Amino acid sequence: MVKISISATFLALALSVSAQVPAWGQCGGNGYSGSTSCVSGYKCQYVNDWYSQCVEGAASSSTAKPTSTTTSKATTTSSSNGGGSAGSTNLSTVFPAAAGTTLAASAITIKSGQSLDGKMMRYDRNSKVCADQTETGEKDAMFILEDGATISNVIIGPNQAEGIHCKGNCVINNVWWEDVCEDAATFKAASGTSYVNGGGARKASDKVFQHNGFGTVAIKNFYVEDYGKLYRSCGNCSGNGKARTVTIDNVVAKNGGILAGINTNYGDKVTISNTCQNSGKWCDLFKGTTSGEPSKLSSGPDGKSCIAINTRTSC
């Protein structure tokens, strides 16, 4: 499989209107507002709807226009294993094959209100930033979604550390994490609802979904294996003090630990329905804090903060 290497770092030279993009820099793509003219000896080459890149070629004396035709030798392979087909948010317990691989030097931002359809391509960092459970941050994510952004039909590779960061409400459709590393997705919206529809994740030694903001995270038709927790309401965020809500519906969870960890002293609530977990606990209830480590109070369901409906343990 040939990999398409993308430099997600671009230099917008604000000192001149006629500034040119350096070699291998970004020169186009949805939401891009910088120069589309490459330095001498390079041309602006379309890679996908989100990135065009200055690659070696004929010198350009005028603004290069990205086109939908590429001379790249990149090839694609279709999934033959029946898992996670493009466009589907139905539950699947089979990890899909990638149609190809796209590498980026830094996190890819999806602007507010915009959508990225990855067409089942694997997206990964071009050098490894995953440090297992060593604390990382937004800059180590694969994607940063601004408020109202949507990402669909993407496979996220193992080199990244923080998966997806949703700065506001977001929609994550049919996204698969091959190796979670620190967290698969972090939700930061101050209110409202973010959605995870379909997809799956594996190899999460700690959390899959981290909820640092407030409002609701709705997880549906999701598959997870080899995990510590599917969901965790932040136990010690400095802004803690308000309730968070999570709904987990039609999820299959195998060989893991806790499905959800919540802070009952802040009024958190989890509702688990139509879900199978073959090991581990449905929920752990904590006393959250704004510093230090939260203390565990009990395990649920308790019928109040943690509600489980139509659950089973044979998956």
PDB file of C-alpha atoms in Angstrom:
ATOM      1  CA  MET A   1       0.000   0.000   0.000  1.00  0.00           C
ATOM      2  CA  VAL A   2       1.534   3.319  -1.039  1.00  0.00           C
ATOM      3  CA  LYS A   3       1.188   6.087   1.494  1.00  0.00           C
ATOM      4  CA  ILE A   4       0.248   9.655   0.688  1.00  0.00           C
ATOM      5  CA  SER A   5       2.404  11.942   2.841  1.00  0.00           C
ATOM      6  CA  ILE A   6       0.781  15.207   3.791  1.00  0.00           C
ATOM      7  CA  SER A   7       2.360  18.162   5.509  1.00  0.00           C
ATOM      8  CA  ALA A   8      -0.427  19.486   7.671  1.00  0.00           C
ATOM      9  CA  THR A   9       1.788  22.411   8.719  1.00  0.00           C
ATOM     10  CA  PHE A  10       1.457  25.462   6.506  1.00  0.00           C
ATOM     11  CA  LEU A  11       3.271  28.799   6.648  1.00  0.00           C
ATOM     12  CA  ALA A  12       1.082  31.760   5.775  1.00  0.00           C
ATOM     13  CA  LEU A  13       3.516  34.615   5.132  1.00  0.00           C
ATOM     14  CA  ALA A  14       1.457  37.602   6.198  1.00  0.00           C
ATOM     15  CA  LEU A  15       4.073  40.166   5.230  1.00  0.00           C
ATOM     16  CA  SER A  16       3.176  40.024   1.555  1.00  0.00           C
ATOM     17  CA  VAL A  17       0.032  39.416  -0.452  1.00  0.00           C
ATOM     18  CA  SER A  18       2.123  37.523  -3.001  1.00  0.00           C
ATOM     19  CA  ALA A  19       3.718  35.222  -0.395  1.00  0.00           C
ATOM     20  CA  GLN A  20       4.561  31.767  -1.703  1.00  0.00           C
ATOM     21  CA  VAL A  21       4.191  28.457   0.075  1.00  0.00           C
ATOM     22  CA  PRO A  22       7.503  26.693   0.817  1.00  0.00           C
ATOM     23  CA  ALA A  23       8.381  23.219  -0.442  1.00  0.00           C
ATOM     24  CA  TRP A  24       6.026  20.532   0.861  1.00  0.00           C
ATOM     25  CA  GLY A  25       3.764  23.112   2.519  1.00  0.00           C
ATOM     26  CA  GLN A  26      -0.034  23.225   2.289  1.00  0.00           C
ATOM     27  CA  CYS A  27      -1.379  25.215  -0.660  1.00  0.00           C
ATOM     28  CA  GLY A  28      -5.085  24.372  -0.737  1.00  0.00           C
ATOM     29  CA  GLY A  29      -8.010  22.439   0.687  1.00  0.00           C
ATOM     30  CA  ASN A  30     -11.409  23.039   2.236  1.00  0.00           C
ATOM     31  CA  GLY A  31     -11.171  25.728   4.910  1.00  0.00           C
ATOM     32  CA  TYR A  32      -7.620  26.715   3.889  1.00  0.00           C
ATOM     33  CA  SER A  33      -7.129  30.479   3.561  1.00  0.00           C
ATOM     34  CA  GLY A  34      -3.413  30.827   2.868  1.00  0.00           C
ATOM     35  CA  SER A  35      -1.450  31.265  -0.342  1.00  0.00           C
ATOM     36  CA  THR A  36      -1.922  28.789  -3.191  1.00  0.00           C
ATOM     37  CA  SER A  37       1.301  29.778  -4.974  1.00  0.00           C
ATOM     38  CA  CYS A  38       4.339  27.553  -4.450  1.00  0.00           C
ATOM     39  CA  VAL A  39       8.002  28.566  -4.440  1.00  0.00           C
ATOM     40  CA  SER A  40       9.993  28.132  -7.630  1.00  0.00           C
ATOM     41  CA  GLY A  41      10.423  24.517  -8.676  1.00  0.00           C
ATOM     42  CA  TYR A  42       7.269  23.341  -6.920  1.00  0.00           C
ATOM     43  CA  LYS A  43       3.628  23.080  -7.927  1.00  0.00           C
ATOM     44  CA  CYS A  44       0.399  22.871  -5.961  1.00  0.00           C
ATOM     45  CA  GLN A  45      -0.762  19.247  -6.135  1.00  0.00           C
ATOM     46  CA  TYR A  46      -4.251  18.120  -5.074  1.00  0.00           C
ATOM     47  CA  VAL A  47      -4.127  15.291  -2.502  1.00  0.00           C
ATOM     48  CA  ASN A  48      -7.663  15.207  -1.152  1.00  0.00           C
ATOM     49  CA  ASP A  49     -10.511  17.636  -0.499  1.00  0.00           C
ATOM     50  CA  TRP A  50      -8.768  18.866   2.633  1.00  0.00           C
ATOM     51  CA  TYR A  51      -5.176  19.132   1.498  1.00  0.00           C
ATOM     52  CA  SER A  52      -3.190  20.236  -1.510  1.00  0.00           C
ATOM     53  CA  GLN A  53       0.582  20.288  -1.164  1.00  0.00           C
ATOM     54  CA  CYS A  54       3.550  21.991  -2.860  1.00  0.00           C
ATOM     55  CA  VAL A  55       5.421  19.130  -4.526  1.00  0.00           C
ATOM     56  CA  GLU A  56       8.409  19.084  -6.847  1.00  0.00           C
ATOM     57  CA  GLY A  57       7.502  20.080 -10.387  1.00  0.00           C
ATOM     58  CA  ALA A  58       7.446  22.935 -12.852  1.00  0.00           C
ATOM     59  CA  ALA A  59       8.064  26.356 -11.335  1.00  0.00           C
ATOM     60  CA  SER A  60       4.964  28.444 -10.845  1.00  0.00           C
ATOM     61  CA  SER A  61       4.993  32.171 -11.510  1.00  0.00           C
ATOM     62  CA  SER A  62       1.296  32.512 -10.758  1.00  0.00           C
ATOM     63  CA  THR A  63      -1.145  31.101  -8.252  1.00  0.00           C
ATOM     64  CA  ALA A  64      -1.379  27.347  -8.640  1.00  0.00           C
ATOM     65  CA  LYS A  65      -4.900  25.948  -8.647  1.00  0.00           C
ATOM     66  CA  PRO A  66      -5.442  22.562  -7.019  1.00  0.00           C
ATOM     67  CA  THR A  67      -7.358  20.184  -9.253  1.00  0.00           C
ATOM     68  CA  SER A  68      -9.252  16.981  -8.669  1.00  0.00           C
ATOM     69  CA  THR A  69      -6.734  15.043 -10.756  1.00  0.00           C
ATOM     70  CA  THR A  70      -3.515  13.760  -9.233  1.00  0.00           C
ATOM     71  CA  THR A  71      -0.461  12.096 -10.735  1.00  0.00           C
ATOM     72  CA  SER A  72       0.429  10.589  -7.374  1.00  0.00           C
ATOM     73  CA  LYS A  73       1.269   6.885  -7.465  1.00  0.00           C
ATOM     74  CA  ALA A  74      -0.918   6.337  -4.419  1.00  0.00           C
ATOM     75  CA  THR A  75      -3.209   3.356  -4.688  1.00  0.00           C
ATOM     76  CA  THR A  76      -6.322   2.378  -2.792  1.00  0.00           C
ATOM     77  CA  THR A  77      -7.525  -0.996  -1.647  1.00  0.00           C
ATOM     78  CA  SER A  78     -11.114  -1.751  -0.784  1.00  0.00           C
ATOM     79  CA  SER A  79     -12.229  -3.566   2.347  1.00  0.00           C
ATOM     80  CA  SER A  80     -12.865  -7.242   1.775  1.00  0.00           C
ATOM     81  CA  ASN A  81     -13.654  -8.229   5.350  1.00  0.00           C
ATOM     82  CA  GLY A  82     -17.166  -6.846   5.611  1.00  0.00           C
ATOM     83  CA  GLY A  83     -16.392  -4.495   8.484  1.00  0.00           C
ATOM     84  CA  GLY A  84     -17.298  -0.831   8.870  1.00  0.00           C
ATOM     85  CA  SER A  85     -18.269  -0.015   5.307  1.00  0.00           C
ATOM     86  CA  ALA A  86     -18.152   3.614   4.186  1.00  0.00           C
ATOM     87  CA  GLY A  87     -21.285   5.554   4.986  1.00  0.00           C
ATOM     88  CA  SER A  88     -22.588   3.028   7.516  1.00  0.00           C
ATOM     89  CA  THR A  89     -23.248   3.925  11.144  1.00  0.00           C
ATOM     90  CA  ASN A  90     -24.711   0.504  11.922  1.00  0.00           C
ATOM     91  CA  LEU A  91     -23.052  -1.652  14.561  1.00  0.00           C
ATOM     92  CA  SER A  92     -20.166  -3.757  13.227  1.00  0.00           C
ATOM     93  CA  THR A  93     -17.781  -5.892  15.281  1.00  0.00           C
ATOM     94  CA  VAL A  94     -15.251  -6.288  12.455  1.00  0.00           C
ATOM     95  CA  PHE A  95     -12.530  -3.701  11.982  1.00  0.00           C
ATOM     96  CA  PRO A  96     -12.486  -2.485   8.374  1.00  0.00           C
ATOM     97  CA  ALA A  97      -9.569  -2.555   5.969  1.00  0.00           C
ATOM     98  CA  ALA A  98      -8.194   0.858   5.030  1.00  0.00           C
ATOM     99  CA  ALA A  99      -8.605   2.157   1.492  1.00  0.00           C
ATOM    100  CA  GLY A 100      -5.146   3.711   1.761  1.00  0.00           C
ATOM    101  CA  THR A 101      -3.068   5.767   4.192  1.00  0.00           C
ATOM    102  CA  THR A 102      -2.737   9.523   4.560  1.00  0.00           C
ATOM    103  CA  LEU A 103       0.042  10.892   6.763  1.00  0.00           C
ATOM    104  CA  ALA A 104       0.074  14.334   8.386  1.00  0.00           C
ATOM    105  CA  ALA A 105       2.777  16.177  10.309  1.00  0.00           C
ATOM    106  CA  SER A 106       0.305  17.765  12.717  1.00  0.00           C
ATOM    107  CA  ALA A 107      -3.346  17.654  13.714  1.00  0.00           C
ATOM    108  CA  ILE A 108      -5.888  18.298  10.947  1.00  0.00           C
ATOM    109  CA  THR A 109      -8.524  20.912  11.804  1.00  0.00           C
ATOM    110  CA  ILE A 110     -12.097  20.600  10.551  1.00  0.00           C
ATOM    111  CA  LYS A 111     -13.675  24.034  10.673  1.00  0.00           C
ATOM    112  CA  SER A 112     -16.952  24.894  12.351  1.00  0.00           C
ATOM    113  CA  GLY A 113     -19.926  23.566  10.401  1.00  0.00           C
ATOM    114  CA  GLN A 114     -17.763  21.647   7.913  1.00  0.00           C
ATOM    115  CA  SER A 115     -17.580  17.898   7.267  1.00  0.00           C
ATOM    116  CA  LEU A 116     -14.801  15.496   6.331  1.00  0.00           C
ATOM    117  CA  ASP A 117     -15.645  12.194   4.636  1.00  0.00           C
ATOM    118  CA  GLY A 118     -12.477  10.117   4.797  1.00  0.00           C
ATOM    119  CA  LYS A 119     -13.839   7.394   2.484  1.00  0.00           C
ATOM    120  CA  MET A 120     -12.307   4.757   4.796  1.00  0.00           C
ATOM    121  CA  MET A 121      -8.758   6.060   4.439  1.00  0.00           C
ATOM    122  CA  ARG A 122      -6.385   5.543   7.345  1.00  0.00           C
ATOM    123  CA  TYR A 123      -5.172   8.855   8.773  1.00  0.00           C
ATOM    124  CA  ASP A 124      -2.045   8.866  10.896  1.00  0.00           C
ATOM    125  CA  ARG A 125       0.831  11.095  11.981  1.00  0.00           C
ATOM    126  CA  ASN A 126       3.979  10.830   9.870  1.00  0.00           C
ATOM    127  CA  SER A 127       6.067  10.372  13.000  1.00  0.00           C
ATOM    128  CA  LYS A 128       4.981   8.723  16.215  1.00  0.00           C
ATOM    129  CA  VAL A 129       3.639  11.019  18.934  1.00  0.00           C
ATOM    130  CA  CYS A 130       1.911   8.286  20.931  1.00  0.00           C
ATOM    131  CA  ALA A 131       3.542   8.009  24.344  1.00  0.00           C
ATOM    132  CA  ASP A 132       1.123   5.437  25.769  1.00  0.00           C
ATOM    133  CA  GLN A 133      -0.347   6.909  28.982  1.00  0.00           C
ATOM    134  CA  THR A 134       2.131   9.770  29.283  1.00  0.00           C
ATOM    135  CA  GLU A 135      -0.038  12.889  29.310  1.00  0.00           C
ATOM    136  CA  THR A 136      -0.314  14.519  25.897  1.00  0.00           C
ATOM    137  CA  GLY A 137      -2.584  17.254  24.543  1.00  0.00           C
ATOM    138  CA  GLU A 138      -4.621  18.621  21.659  1.00  0.00           C
ATOM    139  CA  LYS A 139      -1.546  19.175  19.498  1.00  0.00           C
ATOM    140  CA  ASP A 140      -0.977  15.411  19.540  1.00  0.00           C
ATOM    141  CA  ALA A 141      -4.443  14.621  18.160  1.00  0.00           C
ATOM    142  CA  MET A 142      -5.132  13.395  14.637  1.00  0.00           C
ATOM    143  CA  PHE A 143      -8.136  15.682  14.142  1.00  0.00           C
ATOM    144  CA  ILE A 144      -9.379  18.845  15.852  1.00  0.00           C
ATOM    145  CA  LEU A 145     -13.086  19.466  15.283  1.00  0.00           C
ATOM    146  CA  GLU A 146     -14.426  22.950  15.821  1.00  0.00           C
ATOM    147  CA  ASP A 147     -17.995  23.485  17.034  1.00  0.00           C
ATOM    148  CA  GLY A 148     -20.520  21.869  14.688  1.00  0.00           C
ATOM    149  CA  ALA A 149     -17.950  19.891  12.667  1.00  0.00           C
ATOM    150  CA  THR A 150     -18.544  16.327  11.446  1.00  0.00           C
ATOM    151  CA  ILE A 151     -16.078  13.553  10.632  1.00  0.00           C
ATOM    152  CA  SER A 152     -17.126  10.356   8.857  1.00  0.00           C
ATOM    153  CA  ASN A 153     -15.663   7.134   7.473  1.00  0.00           C
ATOM    154  CA  VAL A 154     -12.132   7.418   8.837  1.00  0.00           C
ATOM    155  CA  ILE A 155      -9.656   4.909  10.251  1.00  0.00           C
ATOM    156  CA  ILE A 156      -7.200   6.421  12.733  1.00  0.00           C
ATOM    157  CA  GLY A 157      -3.750   4.825  12.910  1.00  0.00           C
ATOM    158  CA  PRO A 158      -1.437   4.111  15.870  1.00  0.00           C
ATOM    159  CA  ASN A 159       1.120   6.947  15.627  1.00  0.00           C
ATOM    160  CA  GLN A 160      -1.207   9.676  16.913  1.00  0.00           C
ATOM    161  CA  ALA A 161      -1.837  10.115  20.643  1.00  0.00           C
ATOM    162  CA  GLU A 162      -5.141  11.918  21.218  1.00  0.00           C
ATOM    163  CA  GLY A 163      -7.390  10.804  18.345  1.00  0.00           C
ATOM    164  CA  ILE A 164     -10.092  13.445  17.933  1.00  0.00           C
ATOM    165  CA  HIS A 165     -10.527  16.620  19.977  1.00  0.00           C
ATOM    166  CA  CYS A 166     -13.992  18.182  19.768  1.00  0.00           C
ATOM    167  CA  LYS A 167     -13.711  21.826  20.818  1.00  0.00           C
ATOM    168  CA  GLY A 168     -17.508  22.172  20.705  1.00  0.00           C
ATOM    169  CA  ASN A 169     -20.388  19.928  19.742  1.00  0.00           C
ATOM    170  CA  CYS A 170     -19.334  17.447  17.073  1.00  0.00           C
ATOM    171  CA  VAL A 171     -20.531  14.390  15.175  1.00  0.00           C
ATOM    172  CA  ILE A 172     -18.281  11.337  14.752  1.00  0.00           C
ATOM    173  CA  ASN A 173     -19.688   8.857  12.222  1.00  0.00           C
ATOM    174  CA  ASN A 174     -18.157   5.444  11.481  1.00  0.00           C
ATOM    175  CA  VAL A 175     -14.684   6.254  12.784  1.00  0.00           C
ATOM    176  CA  TRP A 176     -12.363   3.393  13.766  1.00  0.00           C
ATOM    177  CA  TRP A 177      -9.321   3.593  16.043  1.00  0.00           C
ATOM    178  CA  GLU A 178      -6.777   0.842  15.364  1.00  0.00           C
ATOM    179  CA  ASP A 179      -4.795   1.644  18.525  1.00  0.00           C
ATOM    180  CA  VAL A 180      -6.223   4.275  20.861  1.00  0.00           C
ATOM    181  CA  CYS A 181      -3.025   5.338  22.677  1.00  0.00           C
ATOM    182  CA  GLU A 182      -4.031   8.078  25.218  1.00  0.00           C
ATOM    183  CA  ASP A 183      -7.699   8.732  24.302  1.00  0.00           C
ATOM    184  CA  ALA A 184      -9.774   8.076  21.186  1.00  0.00           C
ATOM    185  CA  ALA A 185     -11.783  11.293  21.496  1.00  0.00           C
ATOM    186  CA  THR A 186     -12.012  14.182  23.951  1.00  0.00           C
ATOM    187  CA  PHE A 187     -15.205  16.240  24.228  1.00  0.00           C
ATOM    188  CA  LYS A 188     -14.883  19.878  25.344  1.00  0.00           C
ATOM    189  CA  ALA A 189     -18.247  21.493  24.520  1.00  0.00           C
ATOM    190  CA  ALA A 190     -19.654  23.740  27.258  1.00  0.00           C
ATOM    191  CA  SER A 191     -23.180  22.415  26.623  1.00  0.00           C
ATOM    192  CA  GLY A 192     -25.263  20.629  23.998  1.00  0.00           C
ATOM    193  CA  THR A 193     -24.791  17.135  22.595  1.00  0.00           C
ATOM    194  CA  SER A 194     -21.964  15.425  20.727  1.00  0.00           C
ATOM    195  CA  TYR A 195     -22.614  12.167  18.876  1.00  0.00           C
ATOM    196  CA  VAL A 196     -20.604   9.014  18.222  1.00  0.00           C
ATOM    197  CA  ASN A 197     -22.467   6.925  15.646  1.00  0.00           C
ATOM    198  CA  GLY A 198     -21.036   3.566  14.619  1.00  0.00           C
ATOM    199  CA  GLY A 199     -17.332   2.797  14.424  1.00  0.00           C
ATOM    200  CA  GLY A 200     -15.077   1.111  16.933  1.00  0.00           C
ATOM    201  CA  ALA A 201     -11.879   1.241  18.970  1.00  0.00           C
ATOM    202  CA  ARG A 202      -9.352  -1.133  20.484  1.00  0.00           C
ATOM    203  CA  LYS A 203      -6.192  -1.171  22.600  1.00  0.00           C
ATOM    204  CA  ALA A 204      -7.145   1.564  25.053  1.00  0.00           C
ATOM    205  CA  SER A 205      -5.215   0.863  28.243  1.00  0.00           C
ATOM    206  CA  ASP A 206      -7.198   3.616  29.959  1.00  0.00           C
ATOM    207  CA  LYS A 207     -10.062   5.606  28.416  1.00  0.00           C
ATOM    208  CA  VAL A 208     -11.664   5.551  24.994  1.00  0.00           C
ATOM    209  CA  PHE A 209     -13.869   8.657  25.329  1.00  0.00           C
ATOM    210  CA  GLN A 210     -12.874  11.486  27.680  1.00  0.00           C
ATOM    211  CA  HIS A 211     -15.534  14.086  28.586  1.00  0.00           C
ATOM    212  CA  ASN A 212     -13.868  17.293  29.803  1.00  0.00           C
ATOM    213  CA  GLY A 213     -16.620  19.735  28.846  1.00  0.00           C
ATOM    214  CA  PHE A 214     -20.259  19.511  29.850  1.00  0.00           C
ATOM    215  CA  GLY A 215     -23.545  18.646  28.176  1.00  0.00           C
ATOM    216  CA  THR A 216     -24.139  15.196  26.699  1.00  0.00           C
ATOM    217  CA  VAL A 217     -22.152  12.600  24.777  1.00  0.00           C
ATOM    218  CA  ALA A 218     -24.369  10.094  22.932  1.00  0.00           C
ATOM    219  CA  ILE A 219     -22.632   6.841  21.909  1.00  0.00           C
ATOM    220  CA  LYS A 220     -24.573   4.472  19.659  1.00  0.00           C
ATOM    221  CA  ASN A 221     -23.807   1.355  17.577  1.00  0.00           C
ATOM    222  CA  PHE A 222     -20.184   1.313  18.740  1.00  0.00           C
ATOM    223  CA  TYR A 223     -17.767  -1.615  19.100  1.00  0.00           C
ATOM    224  CA  VAL A 224     -14.886  -1.620  21.584  1.00  0.00           C
ATOM    225  CA  GLU A 225     -12.348  -4.241  22.642  1.00  0.00           C
ATOM    226  CA  ASP A 226      -9.325  -4.353  24.963  1.00  0.00           C
ATOM    227  CA  TYR A 227     -10.113  -1.173  26.891  1.00  0.00           C
ATOM    228  CA  GLY A 228      -9.904   0.257  30.384  1.00  0.00           C
ATOM    229  CA  LYS A 229     -13.007   2.454  30.239  1.00  0.00           C
ATOM    230  CA  LEU A 230     -15.282   3.236  27.328  1.00  0.00           C
ATOM    231  CA  TYR A 231     -16.279   6.619  28.796  1.00  0.00           C
ATOM    232  CA  ARG A 232     -14.976   8.788  31.614  1.00  0.00           C
ATOM    233  CA  SER A 233     -16.412  12.034  32.893  1.00  0.00           C
ATOM    234  CA  CYS A 234     -13.360  14.075  33.884  1.00  0.00           C
ATOM    235  CA  GLY A 235     -12.585  13.298  37.495  1.00  0.00           C
ATOM    236  CA  ASN A 236     -10.295  16.223  38.267  1.00  0.00           C
ATOM    237  CA  CYS A 237     -10.709  18.945  35.633  1.00  0.00           C
ATOM    238  CA  SER A 238     -10.159  22.415  37.101  1.00  0.00           C
ATOM    239  CA  GLY A 239     -13.559  23.523  35.788  1.00  0.00           C
ATOM    240  CA  ASN A 240     -15.479  20.651  37.377  1.00  0.00           C
ATOM    241  CA  GLY A 241     -18.702  21.455  39.200  1.00  0.00           C
ATOM    242  CA  LYS A 242     -21.523  20.803  36.729  1.00  0.00           C
ATOM    243  CA  ALA A 243     -23.247  17.637  35.577  1.00  0.00           C
ATOM    244  CA  ARG A 244     -22.331  15.626  32.504  1.00  0.00           C
ATOM    245  CA  THR A 245     -24.578  13.109  30.768  1.00  0.00           C
ATOM    246  CA  VAL A 246     -23.716  10.104  28.619  1.00  0.00           C
ATOM    247  CA  THR A 247     -25.972   7.660  26.793  1.00  0.00           C
ATOM    248  CA  ILE A 248     -24.596   4.313  25.616  1.00  0.00           C
ATOM    249  CA  ASP A 249     -26.916   2.423  23.287  1.00  0.00           C
ATOM    250  CA  ASN A 250     -26.428  -0.753  21.235  1.00  0.00           C
ATOM    251  CA  VAL A 251     -22.748  -1.104  22.085  1.00  0.00           C
ATOM    252  CA  VAL A 252     -20.713  -4.318  22.050  1.00  0.00           C
ATOM    253  CA  ALA A 253     -17.774  -4.247  24.478  1.00  0.00           C
ATOM    254  CA  LYS A 254     -15.297  -7.126  24.746  1.00  0.00           C
ATOM    255  CA  ASN A 255     -12.351  -7.855  27.014  1.00  0.00           C
ATOM    256  CA  GLY A 256     -12.496  -4.575  28.873  1.00  0.00           C
ATOM    257  CA  GLY A 257     -12.981  -2.917  32.206  1.00  0.00           C
ATOM    258  CA  ILE A 258     -15.567  -0.272  33.055  1.00  0.00           C
ATOM    259  CA  LEU A 259     -18.117   0.871  30.520  1.00  0.00           C
ATOM    260  CA  ALA A 260     -18.558   4.299  32.148  1.00  0.00           C
ATOM    261  CA  GLY A 261     -17.008   6.273  34.991  1.00  0.00           C
ATOM    262  CA  ILE A 262     -19.028   9.239  36.303  1.00  0.00           C
ATOM    263  CA  ASN A 263     -18.922  11.769  39.150  1.00  0.00           C
ATOM    264  CA  THR A 264     -22.110  11.461  41.167  1.00  0.00           C
ATOM    265  CA  ASN A 265     -21.323  14.445  43.406  1.00  0.00           C
ATOM    266  CA  TYR A 266     -21.699  16.701  40.346  1.00  0.00           C
ATOM    267  CA  GLY A 267     -24.932  15.068  39.198  1.00  0.00           C
ATOM    268  CA  ASP A 268     -23.490  13.021  36.319  1.00  0.00           C
ATOM    269  CA  LYS A 269     -25.771  10.429  34.771  1.00  0.00           C
ATOM    270  CA  VAL A 270     -25.202   7.470  32.448  1.00  0.00           C
ATOM    271  CA  THR A 271     -27.904   5.430  30.735  1.00  0.00           C
ATOM    272  CA  ILE A 272     -26.804   2.128  29.193  1.00  0.00           C
ATOM    273  CA  SER A 273     -29.276   0.322  26.943  1.00  0.00           C
ATOM    274  CA  ASN A 274     -29.345  -2.636  24.534  1.00  0.00           C
ATOM    275  CA  THR A 275     -25.678  -3.234  25.215  1.00  0.00           C
ATOM    276  CA  CYS A 276     -23.434  -6.266  25.677  1.00  0.00           C
ATOM    277  CA  GLN A 277     -20.274  -6.390  27.778  1.00  0.00           C
ATOM    278  CA  ASN A 278     -18.560  -9.743  28.264  1.00  0.00           C
ATOM    279  CA  SER A 279     -16.304  -8.648  31.124  1.00  0.00           C
ATOM    280  CA  GLY A 280     -15.798  -5.736  33.472  1.00  0.00           C
ATOM    281  CA  LYS A 281     -18.375  -3.518  35.162  1.00  0.00           C
ATOM    282  CA  TRP A 282     -21.168  -1.394  33.792  1.00  0.00           C
ATOM    283  CA  CYS A 283     -20.171   1.723  35.695  1.00  0.00           C
ATOM    284  CA  ASP A 284     -18.028   3.096  38.499  1.00  0.00           C
ATOM    285  CA  LEU A 285     -19.280   6.025  40.562  1.00  0.00           C
ATOM    286  CA  PHE A 286     -16.735   8.594  41.737  1.00  0.00           C
ATOM    287  CA  LYS A 287     -16.504  11.705  43.846  1.00  0.00           C
ATOM    288  CA  GLY A 288     -15.007  14.179  41.404  1.00  0.00           C
ATOM    289  CA  THR A 289     -12.650  16.987  42.315  1.00  0.00           C
ATOM    290  CA  THR A 290     -10.934  20.010  40.759  1.00  0.00           C
ATOM    291  CA  SER A 291      -7.444  18.824  41.673  1.00  0.00           C
ATOM    292  CA  GLY A 292      -5.809  15.650  42.838  1.00  0.00           C
ATOM    293  CA  GLU A 293      -7.304  12.233  42.286  1.00  0.00           C
ATOM    294  CA  PRO A 294     -11.053  11.524  42.431  1.00  0.00           C
ATOM    295  CA  SER A 295     -12.186   8.906  44.926  1.00  0.00           C
ATOM    296  CA  LYS A 296     -14.276   5.907  43.963  1.00  0.00           C
ATOM    297  CA  LEU A 297     -17.577   5.629  45.813  1.00  0.00           C
ATOM    298  CA  SER A 298     -19.148   2.456  44.426  1.00  0.00           C
ATOM    299  CA  SER A 299     -19.962   0.470  41.318  1.00  0.00           C
ATOM    300  CA  GLY A 300     -23.338   0.496  39.595  1.00  0.00           C
ATOM    301  CA  PRO A 301     -25.912   0.319  38.233  1.00  0.00           C
ATOM    302  CA  ASP A 302     -27.613   2.094  41.124  1.00  0.00           C
ATOM    303  CA  GLY A 303     -30.883   2.951  39.344  1.00  0.00           C
ATOM    304  CA  LYS A 304     -30.282   6.668  39.748  1.00  0.00           C
ATOM    305  CA  SER A 305     -26.923   7.897  38.462  1.00  0.00           C
ATOM    306  CA  CYS A 306     -26.202   4.735  36.479  1.00  0.00           C
ATOM    307  CA  ILE A 307     -29.156   3.102  34.745  1.00  0.00           C
ATOM    308  CA  ALA A 308     -28.806  -0.114  32.731  1.00  0.00           C
ATOM    309  CA  ILE A 309     -31.654  -1.365  30.535  1.00  0.00           C
ATOM    310  CA  ASN A 310     -31.682  -4.568  28.479  1.00  0.00           C
ATOM    311  CA  THR A 311     -28.016  -5.401  28.990  1.00  0.00           C
ATOM    312  CA  ARG A 312     -26.299  -8.763  28.575  1.00  0.00           C
ATOM    313  CA  THR A 313     -22.920 -10.382  29.162  1.00  0.00           C
ATOM    314  CA  SER A 314     -22.774 -12.855  26.256  1.00  0.00           C
ATOM    315  CA  CYS A 315     -21.514 -11.078  23.147  1.00  0.00           C
TER     316      CYS A 315
END
